[in-house]
């Protein structure tokens, strides 16, 4: 059964007891929570995900719990626990979903080292994947969300998961974290998009999560071949500008922004080299989402 | 190794199963397994490495190999020796033992 089809009380029960199992493509995750408000938020942004049968191996087993001490009474906080350890400072209790998303991202980045993990949005159309690697505040998430709302399959907003050996991209279609003005931009750009609750005053400002569409979730075990690398940069006031990126520079940008390139050594080098060899590489400055999407479509062919 | 000594030395590419070299549009990327690091090399250094991958060579021999379209030397031996010294410092190349033994 899909998470969105379960009664919220059952989701709360799962979170409090045996845990809620979700398979994000290459990562199997179990979530537990003593924070009741997390259940409806998770249901909204992971609605299309089948609930995994309990048991078996989990790549990430995480728990959200109220922080102890006097914080229980004044401005309550919640802590993210990972296999009995709490790697972060507690967050305000009303930012439960962002904490879960960041915590799970962190755990995946630390643990999924059987794959190369690029820091990139990834979408796919016609079997050809577009990698959108970028630094924070480049408009990566906004552009990824916009592409996903215009018929592209969402593979990920955060991780370009590259399978070592064949350099295919493995999907991990989790909610797209929209921040600040991007939330209103995507609401206006895709009025039918399902966006979870807004969480103001997080460490990154206001955050809301765009739910992955059902088709992307259903195809989360189907890899895609990399075809295009686009380094986006949101630039207000322009439509769209594109220029080829030299491949050696593209290699450098991909590897520097990867989560585990250094750790993987020659295997990481081979994977980045295979992707760059196969892909057209471009720098894209954009101020207009429709123009950017049209340009990416032309580049993809 | 200083360039003067490099000028008089015959070098070869290090032999290591994890050494990787890729070239895109004249720029080379090298995974160096001894330093566990990726280097981005300019065109000259990349060509020198490529030549040494084919066979050991000295700066003078490389100068004879690296010629432009008109057959003129693309790089003078002292400039090649400087590059060789730097590549040796990165442990990507090493003196050719066979030449030393001879």
mmCIF file of C-alpha atoms in Angstrom:
data_model
loop_
_atom_site.group_PDB
_atom_site.id
_atom_site.type_symbol
_atom_site.label_atom_id
_atom_site.label_comp_id
_atom_site.label_asym_id
_atom_site.label_seq_id
_atom_site.Cartn_x
_atom_site.Cartn_y
_atom_site.Cartn_z
ATOM 1 C CA UNK A 1 0.000 0.000 0.000
ATOM 2 C CA UNK A 2 1.159 3.523 -0.732
ATOM 3 C CA UNK A 3 1.950 5.856 2.122
ATOM 4 C CA UNK A 4 -0.672 8.361 0.982
ATOM 5 C CA UNK A 5 -3.382 5.701 1.197
ATOM 6 C CA UNK A 6 -2.769 4.743 4.824
ATOM 7 C CA UNK A 7 -4.817 6.350 7.613
ATOM 8 C CA UNK A 8 -2.641 8.940 9.320
ATOM 9 C CA UNK A 9 -3.098 7.100 12.617
ATOM 10 C CA UNK A 10 -1.508 4.002 11.090
ATOM 11 C CA UNK A 11 1.455 6.046 9.831
ATOM 12 C CA UNK A 12 1.905 7.479 13.324
ATOM 13 C CA UNK A 13 1.753 3.981 14.770
ATOM 14 C CA UNK A 14 4.374 2.689 12.333
ATOM 15 C CA UNK A 15 6.637 5.624 13.107
ATOM 16 C CA UNK A 16 6.319 5.065 16.838
ATOM 17 C CA UNK A 17 6.759 1.292 16.755
ATOM 18 C CA UNK A 18 8.392 -0.891 14.076
ATOM 19 C CA UNK A 19 9.262 2.014 11.804
ATOM 20 C CA UNK A 20 8.199 3.196 8.370
ATOM 21 C CA UNK A 21 10.217 1.539 5.596
ATOM 22 C CA UNK A 22 10.689 3.337 2.284
ATOM 23 C CA UNK A 23 12.871 2.250 -0.635
ATOM 24 C CA UNK A 24 14.370 5.296 -2.343
ATOM 25 C CA UNK A 25 15.795 3.332 -5.257
ATOM 26 C CA UNK A 26 19.331 2.389 -4.199
ATOM 27 C CA UNK A 27 18.780 3.292 -0.522
ATOM 28 C CA UNK A 28 16.373 1.522 1.803
ATOM 29 C CA UNK A 29 15.429 3.690 4.739
ATOM 30 C CA UNK A 30 13.543 3.099 7.981
ATOM 31 C CA UNK A 31 12.117 6.069 9.836
ATOM 32 C CA UNK A 32 10.872 6.168 13.397
ATOM 33 C CA UNK A 33 9.456 9.173 15.164
ATOM 34 C CA UNK A 34 8.101 10.137 18.525
ATOM 35 C CA UNK A 35 6.987 13.437 16.997
ATOM 36 C CA UNK A 36 3.375 12.978 15.949
ATOM 37 C CA UNK A 37 3.289 15.966 13.611
ATOM 38 C CA UNK A 38 5.797 14.269 11.287
ATOM 39 C CA UNK A 39 3.283 11.670 10.088
ATOM 40 C CA UNK A 40 0.942 13.912 8.026
ATOM 41 C CA UNK A 41 3.889 15.873 6.614
ATOM 42 C CA UNK A 42 5.612 12.669 5.490
ATOM 43 C CA UNK A 43 2.373 11.378 4.033
ATOM 44 C CA UNK A 44 1.968 14.484 1.920
ATOM 45 C CA UNK A 45 5.417 14.507 0.350
ATOM 46 C CA UNK A 46 5.953 10.732 0.128
ATOM 47 C CA UNK A 47 2.349 9.887 -0.782
ATOM 48 C CA UNK A 48 3.283 7.891 -3.904
ATOM 49 C CA UNK A 49 5.823 5.669 -2.085
ATOM 50 C CA UNK A 50 4.850 2.076 -1.311
ATOM 51 C CA UNK A 51 5.336 1.239 2.353
ATOM 52 C CA UNK A 52 7.975 -1.489 2.596
ATOM 53 C CA UNK A 53 7.308 -4.639 4.530
ATOM 54 C CA UNK A 54 9.203 -4.437 7.836
ATOM 55 C CA UNK A 55 12.488 -6.235 8.319
ATOM 56 C CA UNK A 56 15.498 -6.859 6.182
ATOM 57 C CA UNK A 57 18.495 -4.597 5.741
ATOM 58 C CA UNK A 58 18.213 -0.817 5.890
ATOM 59 C CA UNK A 59 20.920 1.509 4.585
ATOM 60 C CA UNK A 60 19.638 4.173 6.946
ATOM 61 C CA UNK A 61 17.692 3.616 10.153
ATOM 62 C CA UNK A 62 16.809 6.988 11.623
ATOM 63 C CA UNK A 63 14.672 8.234 14.477
ATOM 64 C CA UNK A 64 13.260 11.595 15.417
ATOM 65 C CA UNK A 65 12.742 12.235 19.117
ATOM 66 C CA UNK A 66 12.056 15.214 21.364
ATOM 67 C CA UNK A 67 15.257 16.664 22.783
ATOM 68 C CA UNK A 68 15.670 16.175 26.513
ATOM 69 C CA UNK A 69 16.404 18.605 29.316
ATOM 70 C CA UNK A 70 14.674 21.917 29.908
ATOM 71 C CA UNK A 71 14.045 22.215 26.185
ATOM 72 C CA UNK A 72 11.090 19.941 26.711
ATOM 73 C CA UNK A 73 9.290 22.910 28.270
ATOM 74 C CA UNK A 74 10.640 26.033 26.563
ATOM 75 C CA UNK A 75 10.804 26.191 22.747
ATOM 76 C CA UNK A 76 10.843 22.400 22.370
ATOM 77 C CA UNK A 77 13.378 20.820 20.078
ATOM 78 C CA UNK A 78 13.752 17.522 18.248
ATOM 79 C CA UNK A 79 16.855 15.432 17.682
ATOM 80 C CA UNK A 80 17.763 13.246 14.710
ATOM 81 C CA UNK A 81 19.118 9.868 15.739
ATOM 82 C CA UNK A 82 21.019 7.532 13.490
ATOM 83 C CA UNK A 83 21.790 4.046 14.802
ATOM 84 C CA UNK A 84 21.876 5.292 18.377
ATOM 85 C CA UNK A 85 23.869 8.459 17.738
ATOM 86 C CA UNK A 86 22.685 12.017 17.278
ATOM 87 C CA UNK A 87 25.074 13.648 14.779
ATOM 88 C CA UNK A 88 23.486 17.124 14.774
ATOM 89 C CA UNK A 89 22.422 19.762 17.227
ATOM 90 C CA UNK A 90 18.667 19.554 17.890
ATOM 91 C CA UNK A 91 16.296 21.555 15.685
ATOM 92 C CA UNK A 92 13.172 23.435 16.754
ATOM 93 C CA UNK A 93 10.365 20.912 17.113
ATOM 94 C CA UNK A 94 8.299 22.533 14.390
ATOM 95 C CA UNK A 95 10.987 21.846 11.737
ATOM 96 C CA UNK A 96 10.630 18.077 11.957
ATOM 97 C CA UNK A 97 10.378 17.306 8.224
ATOM 98 C CA UNK A 98 13.379 19.454 7.150
ATOM 99 C CA UNK A 99 15.413 17.783 9.895
ATOM 100 C CA UNK A 100 14.435 14.321 8.666
ATOM 101 C CA UNK A 101 15.233 15.231 5.059
ATOM 102 C CA UNK A 102 18.613 16.761 5.891
ATOM 103 C CA UNK A 103 19.454 13.953 8.265
ATOM 104 C CA UNK A 104 18.608 11.251 5.738
ATOM 105 C CA UNK A 105 20.557 13.134 3.056
ATOM 106 C CA UNK A 106 23.544 13.290 5.376
ATOM 107 C CA UNK A 107 23.301 9.591 6.172
ATOM 108 C CA UNK A 108 23.037 8.656 2.503
ATOM 109 C CA UNK A 109 26.010 10.872 1.654
ATOM 110 C CA UNK A 110 28.044 9.167 4.383
ATOM 111 C CA UNK A 111 27.031 5.594 3.658
ATOM 112 C CA UNK A 112 26.115 4.915 0.054
ATOM 113 C CA UNK A 113 29.715 4.554 -1.016
ATOM 114 C CA UNK A 114 29.117 1.636 -3.340
ATOM 115 C CA UNK A 115 28.043 4.388 -5.772
ATOM 116 C CA UNK A 116 29.522 7.722 -6.792
ATOM 117 C CA UNK A 117 27.345 10.439 -5.288
ATOM 118 C CA UNK A 118 27.367 13.651 -7.279
ATOM 119 C CA UNK A 119 25.750 16.754 -5.847
ATOM 120 C CA UNK A 120 23.253 17.325 -8.615
ATOM 121 C CA UNK A 121 19.663 17.410 -9.645
ATOM 122 C CA UNK A 122 18.839 14.713 -12.195
ATOM 123 C CA UNK A 123 15.875 14.435 -14.546
ATOM 124 C CA UNK A 124 15.243 12.218 -17.557
ATOM 125 C CA UNK A 125 13.264 12.292 -20.774
ATOM 126 C CA UNK A 126 13.161 9.598 -23.432
ATOM 127 C CA UNK A 127 15.769 7.518 -21.656
ATOM 128 C CA UNK A 128 18.287 10.391 -21.651
ATOM 129 C CA UNK A 129 19.219 11.912 -18.320
ATOM 130 C CA UNK A 130 20.138 15.511 -17.609
ATOM 131 C CA UNK A 131 22.525 16.190 -14.752
ATOM 132 C CA UNK A 132 22.224 19.583 -13.069
ATOM 133 C CA UNK A 133 25.247 19.882 -10.776
ATOM 134 C CA UNK A 134 25.525 23.121 -8.907
ATOM 135 C CA UNK A 135 26.527 24.929 -5.784
ATOM 136 C CA UNK A 136 23.869 26.090 -3.303
ATOM 137 C CA UNK A 137 21.829 29.124 -4.391
ATOM 138 C CA UNK A 138 22.383 28.362 -8.066
ATOM 139 C CA UNK A 139 18.707 27.610 -8.733
ATOM 140 C CA UNK A 140 19.352 23.869 -9.078
ATOM 141 C CA UNK A 141 16.342 22.774 -7.047
ATOM 142 C CA UNK A 142 14.021 25.283 -8.661
ATOM 143 C CA UNK A 143 15.063 24.222 -12.140
ATOM 144 C CA UNK A 144 14.854 20.528 -11.235
ATOM 145 C CA UNK A 145 11.348 21.055 -9.831
ATOM 146 C CA UNK A 146 10.304 23.016 -12.908
ATOM 147 C CA UNK A 147 11.583 20.304 -15.263
ATOM 148 C CA UNK A 148 9.825 17.623 -13.201
ATOM 149 C CA UNK A 149 6.573 19.563 -13.514
ATOM 150 C CA UNK A 150 6.943 19.715 -17.305
ATOM 151 C CA UNK A 151 7.062 16.012 -18.044
ATOM 152 C CA UNK A 152 10.626 15.083 -17.121
ATOM 153 C CA UNK A 153 11.083 12.116 -14.815
ATOM 154 C CA UNK A 154 12.585 13.151 -11.498
ATOM 155 C CA UNK A 155 15.571 11.059 -10.487
ATOM 156 C CA UNK A 156 16.769 13.323 -7.704
ATOM 157 C CA UNK A 157 17.053 16.882 -6.538
ATOM 158 C CA UNK A 158 20.159 16.257 -4.471
ATOM 159 C CA UNK A 159 22.067 13.128 -5.491
ATOM 160 C CA UNK A 160 23.321 12.123 -8.881
ATOM 161 C CA UNK A 161 23.776 8.477 -7.934
ATOM 162 C CA UNK A 162 26.223 6.949 -10.406
ATOM 163 C CA UNK A 163 26.497 3.171 -10.490
ATOM 164 C CA UNK A 164 30.152 2.218 -10.666
ATOM 165 C CA UNK A 165 30.950 -0.024 -13.581
ATOM 166 C CA UNK A 166 28.386 1.150 -16.113
ATOM 167 C CA UNK A 167 28.041 4.813 -14.987
ATOM 168 C CA UNK A 168 24.260 4.694 -15.241
ATOM 169 C CA UNK A 169 22.287 7.048 -13.027
ATOM 170 C CA UNK A 170 20.179 5.452 -10.308
ATOM 171 C CA UNK A 171 17.017 7.289 -9.323
ATOM 172 C CA UNK A 172 16.340 8.471 -5.804
ATOM 173 C CA UNK A 173 13.215 10.553 -6.351
ATOM 174 C CA UNK A 174 12.675 12.139 -2.965
ATOM 175 C CA UNK A 175 10.934 15.441 -2.294
ATOM 176 C CA UNK A 176 12.589 18.511 -3.816
ATOM 177 C CA UNK A 177 13.586 20.982 -1.094
ATOM 178 C CA UNK A 178 12.410 24.419 -2.198
ATOM 179 C CA UNK A 179 13.716 27.383 -0.312
ATOM 180 C CA UNK A 180 12.416 30.915 0.226
ATOM 181 C CA UNK A 181 11.217 32.603 -2.988
ATOM 182 C CA UNK A 182 11.509 29.319 -4.939
ATOM 183 C CA UNK A 183 8.404 28.066 -3.132
ATOM 184 C CA UNK A 184 6.166 30.779 -4.584
ATOM 185 C CA UNK A 185 7.887 30.482 -7.975
ATOM 186 C CA UNK A 186 7.095 26.768 -8.249
ATOM 187 C CA UNK A 187 3.567 27.232 -6.873
ATOM 188 C CA UNK A 188 2.935 29.736 -9.686
ATOM 189 C CA UNK A 189 4.828 27.716 -12.308
ATOM 190 C CA UNK A 190 3.117 24.408 -11.512
ATOM 191 C CA UNK A 191 -0.224 25.093 -9.774
ATOM 192 C CA UNK A 192 -1.010 21.376 -9.664
ATOM 193 C CA UNK A 193 2.211 20.449 -7.904
ATOM 194 C CA UNK A 194 1.904 18.867 -4.477
ATOM 195 C CA UNK A 195 3.966 20.890 -2.016
ATOM 196 C CA UNK A 196 4.196 20.026 1.663
ATOM 197 C CA UNK A 197 3.912 22.399 4.597
ATOM 198 C CA UNK A 198 6.150 25.470 4.757
ATOM 199 C CA UNK A 199 8.715 25.545 7.535
ATOM 200 C CA UNK A 200 9.811 29.120 8.250
ATOM 201 C CA UNK A 201 12.961 30.105 10.154
ATOM 202 C CA UNK A 202 15.003 27.010 9.373
ATOM 203 C CA UNK A 203 18.763 27.411 8.977
ATOM 204 C CA UNK A 204 18.147 27.883 5.259
ATOM 205 C CA UNK A 205 15.173 30.197 5.615
ATOM 206 C CA UNK A 206 11.698 28.998 4.728
ATOM 207 C CA UNK A 207 11.667 25.470 3.317
ATOM 208 C CA UNK A 208 8.907 23.447 1.651
ATOM 209 C CA UNK A 209 9.107 20.144 -0.172
ATOM 210 C CA UNK A 210 7.747 19.342 -3.592
ATOM 211 C CA UNK A 211 6.433 15.770 -3.665
ATOM 212 C CA UNK A 212 7.838 13.558 -6.420
ATOM 213 C CA UNK A 213 5.167 12.554 -8.905
ATOM 214 C CA UNK A 214 3.792 9.018 -8.917
ATOM 215 C CA UNK A 215 5.401 8.062 -12.234
ATOM 216 C CA UNK A 216 8.879 9.057 -11.016
ATOM 217 C CA UNK A 217 8.394 7.087 -7.811
ATOM 218 C CA UNK A 218 7.107 4.060 -9.733
ATOM 219 C CA UNK A 219 10.245 4.150 -11.920
ATOM 220 C CA UNK A 220 12.632 4.533 -8.985
ATOM 221 C CA UNK A 221 14.376 1.256 -9.745
ATOM 222 C CA UNK A 222 14.922 2.052 -13.438
ATOM 223 C CA UNK A 223 18.338 3.608 -14.175
ATOM 224 C CA UNK A 224 18.881 6.244 -16.847
ATOM 225 C CA UNK A 225 21.790 6.887 -19.182
ATOM 226 C CA UNK A 226 23.511 10.260 -18.728
ATOM 227 C CA UNK A 227 23.236 12.386 -21.872
ATOM 228 C CA UNK A 228 23.609 16.019 -20.838
ATOM 229 C CA UNK A 229 25.371 17.975 -18.101
ATOM 230 C CA UNK A 230 24.061 21.461 -17.483
ATOM 231 C CA UNK A 231 25.625 23.690 -14.849
ATOM 232 C CA UNK A 232 22.785 26.068 -13.975
ATOM 233 C CA UNK A 233 23.095 29.533 -12.506
ATOM 234 C CA UNK A 234 20.015 31.550 -11.693
ATOM 235 C CA UNK A 235 20.592 35.072 -13.000
ATOM 236 C CA UNK A 236 17.664 37.455 -12.532
ATOM 237 C CA UNK A 237 16.804 39.681 -15.449
ATOM 238 C CA UNK A 238 17.895 37.452 -18.303
ATOM 239 C CA UNK A 239 15.917 34.857 -20.264
ATOM 240 C CA UNK A 240 18.436 32.139 -20.850
ATOM 241 C CA UNK A 241 22.058 32.042 -21.983
ATOM 242 C CA UNK A 242 23.989 28.905 -22.775
ATOM 243 C CA UNK A 243 27.580 28.150 -23.690
ATOM 244 C CA UNK A 244 29.548 24.922 -24.011
ATOM 245 C CA UNK A 245 31.602 23.950 -20.974
ATOM 246 C CA UNK A 246 35.028 22.414 -21.695
ATOM 247 C CA UNK A 247 34.911 18.769 -20.696
ATOM 248 C CA UNK A 248 37.975 18.886 -18.480
ATOM 249 C CA UNK A 249 36.368 21.746 -16.533
ATOM 250 C CA UNK A 250 33.119 19.808 -16.365
ATOM 251 C CA UNK A 251 35.067 16.878 -14.919
ATOM 252 C CA UNK A 252 36.592 19.190 -12.314
ATOM 253 C CA UNK A 253 33.253 20.721 -11.331
ATOM 254 C CA UNK A 254 31.558 17.339 -11.054
ATOM 255 C CA UNK A 255 34.314 15.766 -9.009
ATOM 256 C CA UNK A 256 34.833 18.711 -6.680
ATOM 257 C CA UNK A 257 31.112 18.834 -5.876
ATOM 258 C CA UNK A 258 30.727 15.079 -5.394
ATOM 259 C CA UNK A 259 30.139 13.731 -1.908
ATOM 260 C CA UNK A 260 32.536 10.793 -2.109
ATOM 261 C CA UNK A 261 34.772 11.263 -5.172
ATOM 262 C CA UNK A 262 37.988 11.355 -3.126
ATOM 263 C CA UNK A 263 37.004 8.270 -1.195
ATOM 264 C CA UNK A 264 36.390 6.195 -4.325
ATOM 265 C CA UNK A 265 39.714 7.055 -5.967
ATOM 266 C CA UNK A 266 40.169 5.411 -9.386
ATOM 267 C CA UNK A 267 36.578 4.093 -9.433
ATOM 268 C CA UNK A 268 35.303 7.652 -8.965
ATOM 269 C CA UNK A 269 37.664 8.899 -11.668
ATOM 270 C CA UNK A 270 36.417 6.223 -14.076
ATOM 271 C CA UNK A 271 32.780 7.043 -13.330
ATOM 272 C CA UNK A 272 33.151 10.802 -13.775
ATOM 273 C CA UNK A 273 35.244 10.227 -16.888
ATOM 274 C CA UNK A 274 32.594 7.933 -18.386
ATOM 275 C CA UNK A 275 29.818 10.441 -17.726
ATOM 276 C CA UNK A 276 31.713 13.429 -19.093
ATOM 277 C CA UNK A 277 32.765 11.454 -22.165
ATOM 278 C CA UNK A 278 29.159 10.547 -22.961
ATOM 279 C CA UNK A 279 27.520 13.902 -22.235
ATOM 280 C CA UNK A 280 27.304 17.286 -23.836
ATOM 281 C CA UNK A 281 28.432 19.824 -21.223
ATOM 282 C CA UNK A 282 27.039 23.353 -20.912
ATOM 283 C CA UNK A 283 26.878 26.348 -18.617
ATOM 284 C CA UNK A 284 23.352 27.712 -18.436
ATOM 285 C CA UNK A 285 22.410 31.065 -16.958
ATOM 286 C CA UNK A 286 18.716 31.567 -16.615
ATOM 287 C CA UNK A 287 16.191 34.001 -15.262
ATOM 288 C CA UNK A 288 13.168 32.517 -16.963
ATOM 289 C CA UNK A 289 12.163 28.930 -16.208
ATOM 290 C CA UNK A 290 10.188 28.346 -19.417
ATOM 291 C CA UNK A 291 13.116 29.560 -21.521
ATOM 292 C CA UNK A 292 15.555 27.396 -19.538
ATOM 293 C CA UNK A 293 13.374 24.296 -19.996
ATOM 294 C CA UNK A 294 13.023 24.949 -23.712
ATOM 295 C CA UNK A 295 16.808 25.358 -24.022
ATOM 296 C CA UNK A 296 17.510 22.150 -22.111
ATOM 297 C CA UNK A 297 15.040 20.345 -24.383
ATOM 298 C CA UNK A 298 16.936 21.577 -27.445
ATOM 299 C CA UNK A 299 20.281 20.527 -25.982
ATOM 300 C CA UNK A 300 18.888 17.110 -25.107
ATOM 301 C CA UNK A 301 17.621 16.678 -28.661
ATOM 302 C CA UNK B 1 64.347 16.659 -8.693
ATOM 303 C CA UNK B 2 65.657 19.899 -10.151
ATOM 304 C CA UNK B 3 65.225 20.693 -13.878
ATOM 305 C CA UNK B 4 68.975 20.447 -14.573
ATOM 306 C CA UNK B 5 69.028 16.868 -13.362
ATOM 307 C CA UNK B 6 65.761 16.147 -15.155
ATOM 308 C CA UNK B 7 67.376 17.345 -18.373
ATOM 309 C CA UNK B 8 69.913 14.551 -18.102
ATOM 310 C CA UNK B 9 67.511 11.811 -17.033
ATOM 311 C CA UNK B 10 65.458 9.360 -19.002
ATOM 312 C CA UNK B 11 61.932 8.982 -17.561
ATOM 313 C CA UNK B 12 59.104 6.531 -17.767
ATOM 314 C CA UNK B 13 55.500 6.646 -16.648
ATOM 315 C CA UNK B 14 55.017 5.013 -13.238
ATOM 316 C CA UNK B 15 53.536 1.536 -13.422
ATOM 317 C CA UNK B 16 50.455 1.297 -11.214
ATOM 318 C CA UNK B 17 47.139 -0.469 -11.886
ATOM 319 C CA UNK B 18 45.163 2.481 -10.509
ATOM 320 C CA UNK B 19 46.869 5.188 -12.562
ATOM 321 C CA UNK B 20 44.325 6.832 -14.871
ATOM 322 C CA UNK B 21 44.822 9.392 -17.630
ATOM 323 C CA UNK B 22 42.035 11.058 -19.605
ATOM 324 C CA UNK B 23 42.377 13.807 -22.171
ATOM 325 C CA UNK B 24 39.611 16.151 -23.282
ATOM 326 C CA UNK B 25 40.336 18.818 -25.890
ATOM 327 C CA UNK B 26 44.007 19.003 -25.020
ATOM 328 C CA UNK B 27 43.551 19.154 -21.241
ATOM 329 C CA UNK B 28 44.504 16.054 -19.290
ATOM 330 C CA UNK B 29 43.145 14.651 -16.075
ATOM 331 C CA UNK B 30 45.227 12.184 -14.142
ATOM 332 C CA UNK B 31 44.293 10.091 -11.153
ATOM 333 C CA UNK B 32 47.487 9.683 -9.165
ATOM 334 C CA UNK B 33 47.203 6.519 -7.060
ATOM 335 C CA UNK B 34 50.326 7.294 -5.051
ATOM 336 C CA UNK B 35 48.960 10.617 -3.795
ATOM 337 C CA UNK B 36 45.293 9.557 -4.146
ATOM 338 C CA UNK B 37 44.664 12.793 -5.965
ATOM 339 C CA UNK B 38 43.373 14.005 -9.326
ATOM 340 C CA UNK B 39 45.620 16.392 -11.257
ATOM 341 C CA UNK B 40 44.526 18.703 -14.048
ATOM 342 C CA UNK B 41 47.402 19.065 -16.492
ATOM 343 C CA UNK B 42 47.941 21.622 -19.206
ATOM 344 C CA UNK B 43 48.417 20.520 -22.802
ATOM 345 C CA UNK B 44 52.242 20.326 -22.610
ATOM 346 C CA UNK B 45 52.336 18.240 -19.463
ATOM 347 C CA UNK B 46 49.578 16.019 -20.813
ATOM 348 C CA UNK B 47 51.469 15.395 -24.050
ATOM 349 C CA UNK B 48 54.662 14.590 -22.182
ATOM 350 C CA UNK B 49 52.811 12.098 -20.033
ATOM 351 C CA UNK B 50 51.181 10.576 -23.099
ATOM 352 C CA UNK B 51 54.570 10.160 -24.789
ATOM 353 C CA UNK B 52 56.087 8.577 -21.691
ATOM 354 C CA UNK B 53 53.146 6.187 -21.626
ATOM 355 C CA UNK B 54 54.311 4.939 -25.021
ATOM 356 C CA UNK B 55 57.979 4.557 -24.139
ATOM 357 C CA UNK B 56 60.614 5.960 -21.754
ATOM 358 C CA UNK B 57 62.280 9.127 -23.042
ATOM 359 C CA UNK B 58 64.623 11.955 -22.113
ATOM 360 C CA UNK B 59 63.904 15.673 -22.485
ATOM 361 C CA UNK B 60 65.870 15.746 -25.752
ATOM 362 C CA UNK B 61 63.971 12.745 -27.103
ATOM 363 C CA UNK B 62 60.665 14.282 -26.089
ATOM 364 C CA UNK B 63 61.623 17.542 -27.785
ATOM 365 C CA UNK B 64 62.154 15.605 -30.986
ATOM 366 C CA UNK B 65 58.785 13.903 -30.608
ATOM 367 C CA UNK B 66 56.785 17.001 -29.703
ATOM 368 C CA UNK B 67 56.795 18.993 -32.922
ATOM 369 C CA UNK B 68 54.243 21.341 -34.442
ATOM 370 C CA UNK B 69 52.527 20.879 -37.805
ATOM 371 C CA UNK B 70 55.559 22.322 -39.591
ATOM 372 C CA UNK B 71 57.874 19.856 -37.866
ATOM 373 C CA UNK B 72 59.438 22.474 -35.573
ATOM 374 C CA UNK B 73 60.003 21.650 -31.893
ATOM 375 C CA UNK B 74 56.891 22.618 -29.929
ATOM 376 C CA UNK B 75 58.800 22.930 -26.664
ATOM 377 C CA UNK B 76 62.498 23.537 -25.945
ATOM 378 C CA UNK B 77 64.258 20.793 -23.928
ATOM 379 C CA UNK B 78 64.757 23.015 -20.869
ATOM 380 C CA UNK B 79 61.017 23.685 -20.696
ATOM 381 C CA UNK B 80 60.368 19.979 -21.061
ATOM 382 C CA UNK B 81 62.883 19.307 -18.293
ATOM 383 C CA UNK B 82 61.006 21.682 -15.991
ATOM 384 C CA UNK B 83 57.767 19.808 -16.727
ATOM 385 C CA UNK B 84 59.519 16.478 -16.181
ATOM 386 C CA UNK B 85 60.823 17.637 -12.805
ATOM 387 C CA UNK B 86 57.306 18.668 -11.784
ATOM 388 C CA UNK B 87 55.779 15.401 -12.957
ATOM 389 C CA UNK B 88 58.482 13.476 -11.098
ATOM 390 C CA UNK B 89 57.688 15.540 -7.997
ATOM 391 C CA UNK B 90 54.089 14.397 -8.312
ATOM 392 C CA UNK B 91 55.375 10.799 -8.584
ATOM 393 C CA UNK B 92 53.662 10.331 -11.933
ATOM 394 C CA UNK B 93 56.941 9.578 -13.688
ATOM 395 C CA UNK B 94 60.222 8.124 -12.484
ATOM 396 C CA UNK B 95 63.747 7.610 -13.809
ATOM 397 C CA UNK B 96 63.869 4.700 -16.188
ATOM 398 C CA UNK B 97 65.783 1.977 -14.357
ATOM 399 C CA UNK B 98 66.698 0.178 -17.570
ATOM 400 C CA UNK B 99 68.450 3.284 -18.824
ATOM 401 C CA UNK B 100 70.138 3.817 -15.461
ATOM 402 C CA UNK B 101 71.372 0.218 -15.408
ATOM 403 C CA UNK B 102 72.777 0.568 -18.916
#
